[in-house]
Short mmCIF file of C-alpha atoms in Angstrom, two decimals:
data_model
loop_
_atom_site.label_atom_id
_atom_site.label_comp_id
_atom_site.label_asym_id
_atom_site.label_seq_id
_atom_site.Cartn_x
_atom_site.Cartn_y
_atom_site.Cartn_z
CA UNK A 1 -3.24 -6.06 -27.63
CA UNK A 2 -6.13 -3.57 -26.34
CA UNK A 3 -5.31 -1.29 -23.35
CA UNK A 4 -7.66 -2.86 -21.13
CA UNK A 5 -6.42 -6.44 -21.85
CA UNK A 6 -2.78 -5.07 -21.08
CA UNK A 7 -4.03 -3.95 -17.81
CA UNK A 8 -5.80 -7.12 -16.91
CA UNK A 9 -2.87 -9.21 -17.80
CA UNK A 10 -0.63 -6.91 -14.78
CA UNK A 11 -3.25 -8.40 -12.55
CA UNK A 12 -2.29 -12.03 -13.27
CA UNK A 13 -0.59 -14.16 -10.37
CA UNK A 14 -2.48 -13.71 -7.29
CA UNK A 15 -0.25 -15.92 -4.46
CA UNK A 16 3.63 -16.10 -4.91
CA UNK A 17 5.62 -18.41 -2.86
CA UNK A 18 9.41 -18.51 -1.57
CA UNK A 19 11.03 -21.69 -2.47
CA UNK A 20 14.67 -22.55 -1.68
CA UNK A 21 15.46 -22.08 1.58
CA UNK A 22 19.07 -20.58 2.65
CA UNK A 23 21.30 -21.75 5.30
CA UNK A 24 21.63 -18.80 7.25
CA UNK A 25 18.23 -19.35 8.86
CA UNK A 26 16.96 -22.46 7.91
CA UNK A 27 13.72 -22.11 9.40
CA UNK A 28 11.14 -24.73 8.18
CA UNK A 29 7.82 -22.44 8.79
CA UNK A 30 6.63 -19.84 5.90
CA UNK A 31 5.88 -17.02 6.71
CA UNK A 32 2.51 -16.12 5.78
CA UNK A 33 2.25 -12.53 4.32
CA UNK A 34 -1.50 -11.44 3.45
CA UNK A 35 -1.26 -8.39 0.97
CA UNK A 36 -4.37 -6.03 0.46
CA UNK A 37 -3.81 -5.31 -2.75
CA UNK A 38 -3.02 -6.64 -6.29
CA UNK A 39 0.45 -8.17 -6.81
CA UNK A 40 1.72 -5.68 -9.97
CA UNK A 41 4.32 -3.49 -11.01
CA UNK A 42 3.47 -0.91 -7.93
CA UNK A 43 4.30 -3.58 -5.13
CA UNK A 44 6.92 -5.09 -6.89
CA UNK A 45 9.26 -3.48 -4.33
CA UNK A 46 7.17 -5.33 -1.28
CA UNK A 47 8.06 -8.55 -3.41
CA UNK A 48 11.87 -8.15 -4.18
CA UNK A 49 11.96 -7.10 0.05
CA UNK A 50 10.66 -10.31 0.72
CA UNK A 51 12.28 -12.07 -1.35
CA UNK A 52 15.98 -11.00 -0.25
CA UNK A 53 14.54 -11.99 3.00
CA UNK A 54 14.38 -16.07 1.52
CA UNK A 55 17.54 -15.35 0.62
CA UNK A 56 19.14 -15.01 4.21
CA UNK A 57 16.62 -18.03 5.31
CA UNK A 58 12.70 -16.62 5.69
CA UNK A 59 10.99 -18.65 3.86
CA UNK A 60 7.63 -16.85 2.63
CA UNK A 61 3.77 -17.04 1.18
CA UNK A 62 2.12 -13.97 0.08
CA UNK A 63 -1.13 -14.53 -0.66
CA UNK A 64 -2.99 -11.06 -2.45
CA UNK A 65 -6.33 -10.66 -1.01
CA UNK A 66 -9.68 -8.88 -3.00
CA UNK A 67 -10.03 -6.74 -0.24
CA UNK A 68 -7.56 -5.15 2.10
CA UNK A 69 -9.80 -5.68 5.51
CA UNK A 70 -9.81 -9.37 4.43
CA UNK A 71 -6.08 -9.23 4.59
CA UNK A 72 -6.39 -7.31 7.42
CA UNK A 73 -8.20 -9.91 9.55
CA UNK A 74 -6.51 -13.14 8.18
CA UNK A 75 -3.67 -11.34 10.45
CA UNK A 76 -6.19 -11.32 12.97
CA UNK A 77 -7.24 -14.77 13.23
CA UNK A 78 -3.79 -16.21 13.04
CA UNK A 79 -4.33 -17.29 8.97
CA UNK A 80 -1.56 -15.01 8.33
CA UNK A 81 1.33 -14.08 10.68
CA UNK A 82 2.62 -10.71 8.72
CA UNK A 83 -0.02 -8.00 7.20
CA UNK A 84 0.54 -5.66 4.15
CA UNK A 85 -2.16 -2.82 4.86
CA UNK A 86 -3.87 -0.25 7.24
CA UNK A 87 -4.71 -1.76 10.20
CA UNK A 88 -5.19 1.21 12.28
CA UNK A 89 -8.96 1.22 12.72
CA UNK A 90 -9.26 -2.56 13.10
CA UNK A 91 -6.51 -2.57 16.01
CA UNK A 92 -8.45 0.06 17.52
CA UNK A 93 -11.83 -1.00 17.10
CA UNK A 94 -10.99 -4.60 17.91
CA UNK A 95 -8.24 -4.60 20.31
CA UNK A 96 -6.45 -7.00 18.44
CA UNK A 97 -2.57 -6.75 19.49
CA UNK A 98 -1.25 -5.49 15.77
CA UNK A 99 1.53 -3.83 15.71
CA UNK A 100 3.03 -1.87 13.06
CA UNK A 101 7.04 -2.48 12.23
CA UNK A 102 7.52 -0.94 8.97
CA UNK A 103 5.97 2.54 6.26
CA UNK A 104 5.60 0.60 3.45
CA UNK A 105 3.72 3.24 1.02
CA UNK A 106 2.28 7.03 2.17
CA UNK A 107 -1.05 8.35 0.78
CA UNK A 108 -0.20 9.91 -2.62
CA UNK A 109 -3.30 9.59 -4.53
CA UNK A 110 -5.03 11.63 -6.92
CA UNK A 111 -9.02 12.17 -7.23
CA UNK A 112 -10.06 11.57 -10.52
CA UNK A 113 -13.38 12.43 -12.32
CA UNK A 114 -15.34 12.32 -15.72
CA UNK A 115 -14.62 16.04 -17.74
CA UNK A 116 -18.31 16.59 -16.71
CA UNK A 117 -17.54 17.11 -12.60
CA UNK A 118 -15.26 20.15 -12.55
CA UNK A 119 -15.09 20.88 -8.68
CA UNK A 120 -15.67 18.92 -5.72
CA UNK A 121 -19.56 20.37 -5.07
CA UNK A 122 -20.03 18.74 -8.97
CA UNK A 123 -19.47 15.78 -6.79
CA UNK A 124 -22.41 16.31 -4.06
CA UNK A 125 -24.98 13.87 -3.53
CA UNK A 126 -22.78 11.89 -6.36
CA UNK A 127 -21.43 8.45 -5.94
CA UNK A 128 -18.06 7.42 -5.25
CA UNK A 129 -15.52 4.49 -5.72
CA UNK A 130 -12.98 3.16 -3.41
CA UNK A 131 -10.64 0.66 -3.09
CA UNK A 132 -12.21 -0.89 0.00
CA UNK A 133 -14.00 0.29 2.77
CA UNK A 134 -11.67 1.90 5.76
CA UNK A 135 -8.72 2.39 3.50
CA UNK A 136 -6.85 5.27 2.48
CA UNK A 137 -8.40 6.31 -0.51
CA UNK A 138 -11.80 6.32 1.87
CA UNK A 139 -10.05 7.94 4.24
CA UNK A 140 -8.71 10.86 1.75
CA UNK A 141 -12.49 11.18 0.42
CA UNK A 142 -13.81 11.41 3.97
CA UNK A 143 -11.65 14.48 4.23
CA UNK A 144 -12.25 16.18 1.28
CA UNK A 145 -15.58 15.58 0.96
CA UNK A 146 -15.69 17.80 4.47
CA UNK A 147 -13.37 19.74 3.35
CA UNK A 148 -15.22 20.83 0.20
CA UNK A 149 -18.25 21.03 2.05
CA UNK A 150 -20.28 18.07 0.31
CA UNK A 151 -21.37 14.24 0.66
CA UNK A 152 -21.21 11.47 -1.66
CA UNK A 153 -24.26 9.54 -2.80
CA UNK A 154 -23.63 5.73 -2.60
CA UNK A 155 -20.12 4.74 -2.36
CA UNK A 156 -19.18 1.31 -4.59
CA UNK A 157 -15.90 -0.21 -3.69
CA UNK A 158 -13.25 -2.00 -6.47
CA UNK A 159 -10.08 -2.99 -5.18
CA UNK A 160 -7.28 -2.26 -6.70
CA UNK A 161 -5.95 0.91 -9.36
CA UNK A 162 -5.98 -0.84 -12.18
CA UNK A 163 -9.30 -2.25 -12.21
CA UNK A 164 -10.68 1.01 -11.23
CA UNK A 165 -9.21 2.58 -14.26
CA UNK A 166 -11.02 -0.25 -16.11
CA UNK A 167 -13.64 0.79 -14.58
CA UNK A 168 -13.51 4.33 -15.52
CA UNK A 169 -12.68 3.30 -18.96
CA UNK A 170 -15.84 1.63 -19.33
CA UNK A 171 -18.05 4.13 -18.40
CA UNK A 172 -19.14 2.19 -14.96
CA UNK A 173 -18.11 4.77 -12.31
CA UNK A 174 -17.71 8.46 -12.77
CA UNK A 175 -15.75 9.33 -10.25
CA UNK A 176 -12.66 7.62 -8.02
CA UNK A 177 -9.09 7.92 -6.59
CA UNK A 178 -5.91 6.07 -8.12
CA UNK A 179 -2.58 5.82 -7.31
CA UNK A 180 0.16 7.95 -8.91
CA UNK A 181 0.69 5.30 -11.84
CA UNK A 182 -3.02 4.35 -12.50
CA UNK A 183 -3.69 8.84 -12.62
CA UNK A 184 -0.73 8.66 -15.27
CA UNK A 185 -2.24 5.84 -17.08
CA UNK A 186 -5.70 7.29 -17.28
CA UNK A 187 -5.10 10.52 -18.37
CA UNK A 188 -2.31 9.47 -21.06
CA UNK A 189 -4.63 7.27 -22.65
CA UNK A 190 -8.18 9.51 -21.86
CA UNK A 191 -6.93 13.12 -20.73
CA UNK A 192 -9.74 14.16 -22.84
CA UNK A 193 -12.48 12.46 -20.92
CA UNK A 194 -10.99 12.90 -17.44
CA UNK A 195 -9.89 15.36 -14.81
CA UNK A 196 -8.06 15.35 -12.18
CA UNK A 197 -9.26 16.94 -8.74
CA UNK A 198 -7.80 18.62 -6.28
CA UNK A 199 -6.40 16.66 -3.84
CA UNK A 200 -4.55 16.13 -0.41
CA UNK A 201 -0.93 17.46 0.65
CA UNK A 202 -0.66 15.20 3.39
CA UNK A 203 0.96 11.91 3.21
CA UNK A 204 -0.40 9.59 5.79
CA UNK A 205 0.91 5.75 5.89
CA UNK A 206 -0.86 4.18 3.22
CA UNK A 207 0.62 0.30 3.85
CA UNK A 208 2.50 -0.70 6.74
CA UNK A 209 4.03 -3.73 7.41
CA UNK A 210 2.19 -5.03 10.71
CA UNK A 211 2.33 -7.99 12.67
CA UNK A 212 0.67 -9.20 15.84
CA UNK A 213 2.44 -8.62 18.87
CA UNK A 214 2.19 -12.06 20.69
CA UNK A 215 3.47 -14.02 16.69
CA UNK A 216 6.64 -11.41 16.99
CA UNK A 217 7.80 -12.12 20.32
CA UNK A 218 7.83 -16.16 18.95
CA UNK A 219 9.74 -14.81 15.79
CA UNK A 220 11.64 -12.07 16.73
CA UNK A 221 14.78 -13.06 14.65
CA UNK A 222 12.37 -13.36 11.06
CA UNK A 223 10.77 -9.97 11.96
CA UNK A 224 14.00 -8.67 12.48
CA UNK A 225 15.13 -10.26 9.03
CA UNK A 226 11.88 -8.67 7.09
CA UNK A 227 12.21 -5.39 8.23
CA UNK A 228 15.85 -5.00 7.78
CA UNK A 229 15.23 -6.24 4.16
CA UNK A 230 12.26 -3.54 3.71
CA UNK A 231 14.77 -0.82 5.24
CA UNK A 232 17.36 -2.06 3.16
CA UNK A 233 15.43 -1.74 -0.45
CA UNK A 234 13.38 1.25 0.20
CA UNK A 235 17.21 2.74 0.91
CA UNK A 236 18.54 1.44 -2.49
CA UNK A 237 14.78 2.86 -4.24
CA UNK A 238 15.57 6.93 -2.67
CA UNK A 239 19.18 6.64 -4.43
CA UNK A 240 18.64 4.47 -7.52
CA UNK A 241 14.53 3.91 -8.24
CA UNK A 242 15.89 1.63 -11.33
CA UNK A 243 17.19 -0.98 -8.83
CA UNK A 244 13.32 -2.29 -8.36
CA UNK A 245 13.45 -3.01 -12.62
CA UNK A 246 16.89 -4.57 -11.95
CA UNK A 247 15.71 -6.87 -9.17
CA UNK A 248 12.98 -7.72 -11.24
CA UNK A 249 14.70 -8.95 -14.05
CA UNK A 250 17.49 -10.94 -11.92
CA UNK A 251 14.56 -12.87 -10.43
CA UNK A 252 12.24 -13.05 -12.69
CA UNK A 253 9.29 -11.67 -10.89
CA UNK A 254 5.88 -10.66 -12.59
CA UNK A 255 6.38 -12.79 -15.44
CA UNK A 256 2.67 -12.69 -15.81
CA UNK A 257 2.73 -8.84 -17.03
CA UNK A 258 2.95 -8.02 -20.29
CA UNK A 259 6.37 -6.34 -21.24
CA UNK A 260 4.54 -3.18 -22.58
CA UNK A 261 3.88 -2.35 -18.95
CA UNK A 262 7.52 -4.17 -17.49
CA UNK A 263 8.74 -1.11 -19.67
CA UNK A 264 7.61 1.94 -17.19
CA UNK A 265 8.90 0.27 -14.04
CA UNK A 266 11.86 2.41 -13.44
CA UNK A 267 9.65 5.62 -14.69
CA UNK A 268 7.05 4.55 -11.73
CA UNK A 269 9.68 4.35 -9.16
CA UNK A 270 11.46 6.64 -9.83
CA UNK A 271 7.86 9.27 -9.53
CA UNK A 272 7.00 7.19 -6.51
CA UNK A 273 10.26 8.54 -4.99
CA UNK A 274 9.85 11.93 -6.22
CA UNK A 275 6.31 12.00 -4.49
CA UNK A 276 7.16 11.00 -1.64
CA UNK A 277 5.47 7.37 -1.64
CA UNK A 278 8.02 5.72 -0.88
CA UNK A 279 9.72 7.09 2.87
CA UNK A 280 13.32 5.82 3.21
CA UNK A 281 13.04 6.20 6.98
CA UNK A 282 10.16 3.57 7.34
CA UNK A 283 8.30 5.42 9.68
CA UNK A 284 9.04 7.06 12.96
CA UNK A 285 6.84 8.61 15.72
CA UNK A 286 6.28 12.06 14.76
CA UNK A 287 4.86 10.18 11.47
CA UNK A 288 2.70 7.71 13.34
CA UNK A 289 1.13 11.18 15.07
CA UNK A 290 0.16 12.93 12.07
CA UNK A 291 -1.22 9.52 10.91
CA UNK A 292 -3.30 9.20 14.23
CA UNK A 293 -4.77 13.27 13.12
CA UNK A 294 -5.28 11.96 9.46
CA UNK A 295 -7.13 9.10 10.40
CA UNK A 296 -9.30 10.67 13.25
CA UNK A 297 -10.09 13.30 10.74
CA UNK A 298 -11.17 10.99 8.15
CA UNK A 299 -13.90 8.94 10.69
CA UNK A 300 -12.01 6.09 10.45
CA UNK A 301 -10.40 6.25 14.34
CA UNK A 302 -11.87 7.71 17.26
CA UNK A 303 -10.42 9.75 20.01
CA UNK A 304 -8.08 12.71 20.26
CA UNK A 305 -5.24 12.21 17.81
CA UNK A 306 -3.11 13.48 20.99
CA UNK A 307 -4.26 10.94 23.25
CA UNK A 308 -3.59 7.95 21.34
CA UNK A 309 -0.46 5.82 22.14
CA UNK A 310 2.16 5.34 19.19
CA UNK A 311 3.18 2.05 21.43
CA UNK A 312 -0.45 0.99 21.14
CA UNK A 313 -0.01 0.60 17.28
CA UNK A 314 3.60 0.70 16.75
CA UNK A 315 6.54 -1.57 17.74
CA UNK A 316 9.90 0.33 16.72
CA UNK A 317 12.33 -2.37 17.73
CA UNK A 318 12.97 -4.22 14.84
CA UNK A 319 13.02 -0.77 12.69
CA UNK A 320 15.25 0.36 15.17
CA UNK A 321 17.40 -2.39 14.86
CA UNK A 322 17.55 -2.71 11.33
CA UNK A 323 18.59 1.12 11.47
CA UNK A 324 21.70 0.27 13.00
CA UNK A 325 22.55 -2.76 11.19
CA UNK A 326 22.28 -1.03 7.70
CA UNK A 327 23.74 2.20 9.05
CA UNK A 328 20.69 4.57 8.11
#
């Protein structure tokens, strides 16, 4: 089996569904998770969250969407009640009531570039690919395209790591930014036709768990259920990163991915902790600041980071909450 076919295969199973429904809750209604990204070994943890949550009685349907904004607004328009992304500029921009509840991921992504661009000016007037427009890896070009004094030439967008590694692979696009696992990938199988850029030290939120307002306050007790579950997991992940491979195998998840990649689970999770992707705490206020000054910076929000309202994106209850229950 070819490298790029192994990849492909990881991208199999686009829409997972809870089934059995426990006692505890027995609520009748799914809850309708729309997920801007690919389901695959580096949300697996978003998966096993959710599904501890049908354990205790949420019931749930995560549907993976092409493009994260089209996640983003099935939140928006009541097709989906719970959101896996960035809404920040959409909230803003549309007024819609989302609120976040829970720092899934933080930015920790690495530019990447053909051996031919060896600084950032190599990159000036040159096009680059994102993983959609108005996410982070936009937003983390944005700023070091300033940064570096240049501008890109067109900008293509490919959702998704993996298929931008593809990508890369084949020759299509010279230039992008992957995820910690997809960099790893790249350059152990092409170090000699890649490099990798400087990047960014900041780590912004790069998913959060988000929800509109008016939908929580009708389903406060499933919220509170879904976050404690995230909390809990992403607890487990900072002291033991295998326990997402363990999980895995005890329910059977990503059956669809072939077990040469199933075999670097533990060895992604455990660098995903060490860099700082995955934040134990889940997000707190200080963080939502210096995501308000990331996001400003990178065009995507408008206004003085000082000036905007943490309660006008965030709702800390259920965090809070779950905080206490799980004793973190």
């Amino acid at each position: 089996m070819t490298f790029l076919s192994l990849i492909k295969g990881a991208l199999a199973g686009a829409c997972l569904t809870g089934a059995l429904i426990a006692p505890a809750v027995a609520q009748t209604t799914k809850v309708r998770v729309a997920l801007g990204d690919t389901i695959s070994v580096e949300t697996l943890a978003y998966v096993v969250a959710l599904e501890r949550a049908k354990d205790r009685g949420v019931d749930y349907e995560l549907t993976s969407f092409a493009k994260e904004d089209l996640a983003i607004q099935a939140v928006v328009n009541g097709q989906a009640d719970l959101g896996i992304g960035t809404p920040y500029a959409v909230a803003q921009k549309s007024k819609a009531p989302l609120r976040g509840v829970f720092q899934v991921t933080r930015l920790v992504f690495f530019p990447v570039a053909e051996k031919s661009i060896k600084t950032w000016k190599d990159l000036d007037g040159q096009p680059m690919t994102f993983h959609a427009r108005g996410t982070g890896t936009e937003a983390i070009g944005n700023i070091l395209a300033e940064r570096n004094g240049i501008k890109f030439g067109q900008r293509n967008y490919v959702a998704g790591s993996e298929n931008r590694v593809i990508a890369m692979m084949n020759g299509q696009i010279k230039a992008t930014i992957l995820d910690l696992a997809n960099k790893n990938l790249l350059m152990s199988k092409a170090g000699d036709r890649f490099t990798v850029l400087p990047g960014l030290d900041e780590k912004a939120s790069d998913e959060i768990l988000f929800v509109k307002s008016d939908w929580m306050a009708q389903n406060a007790q499933k919220v509170d259920v879904i976050v404690e579950e995230f909390a809990r997991f992403w607890s487990e992940l900072a002291a033991n990163p295998a326990v997402a491979d363990q999980e895995r195998q005890k329910r059977g998840l990503l059956k669809d991915v072939p077990k040469e990649l199933l075999a670097d689970v533990t060895k992604f999770y455990a660098e995903a902790v060490q860099n700082g992707v995955f934040d134990k705490t889940g997000g707190s206020p200080t963080a939502i600041k210096a995501d308000f000054v990331f996001y400003t910076q990178a065009g995507q929000m408008t206004g003085k980071p000082e000036e905007l309202k943490v309660e006008d994106f965030w709702d800390f209850g259920p965090l809070e909450r779950a905080r206490k229950k799980i004793g973190s």
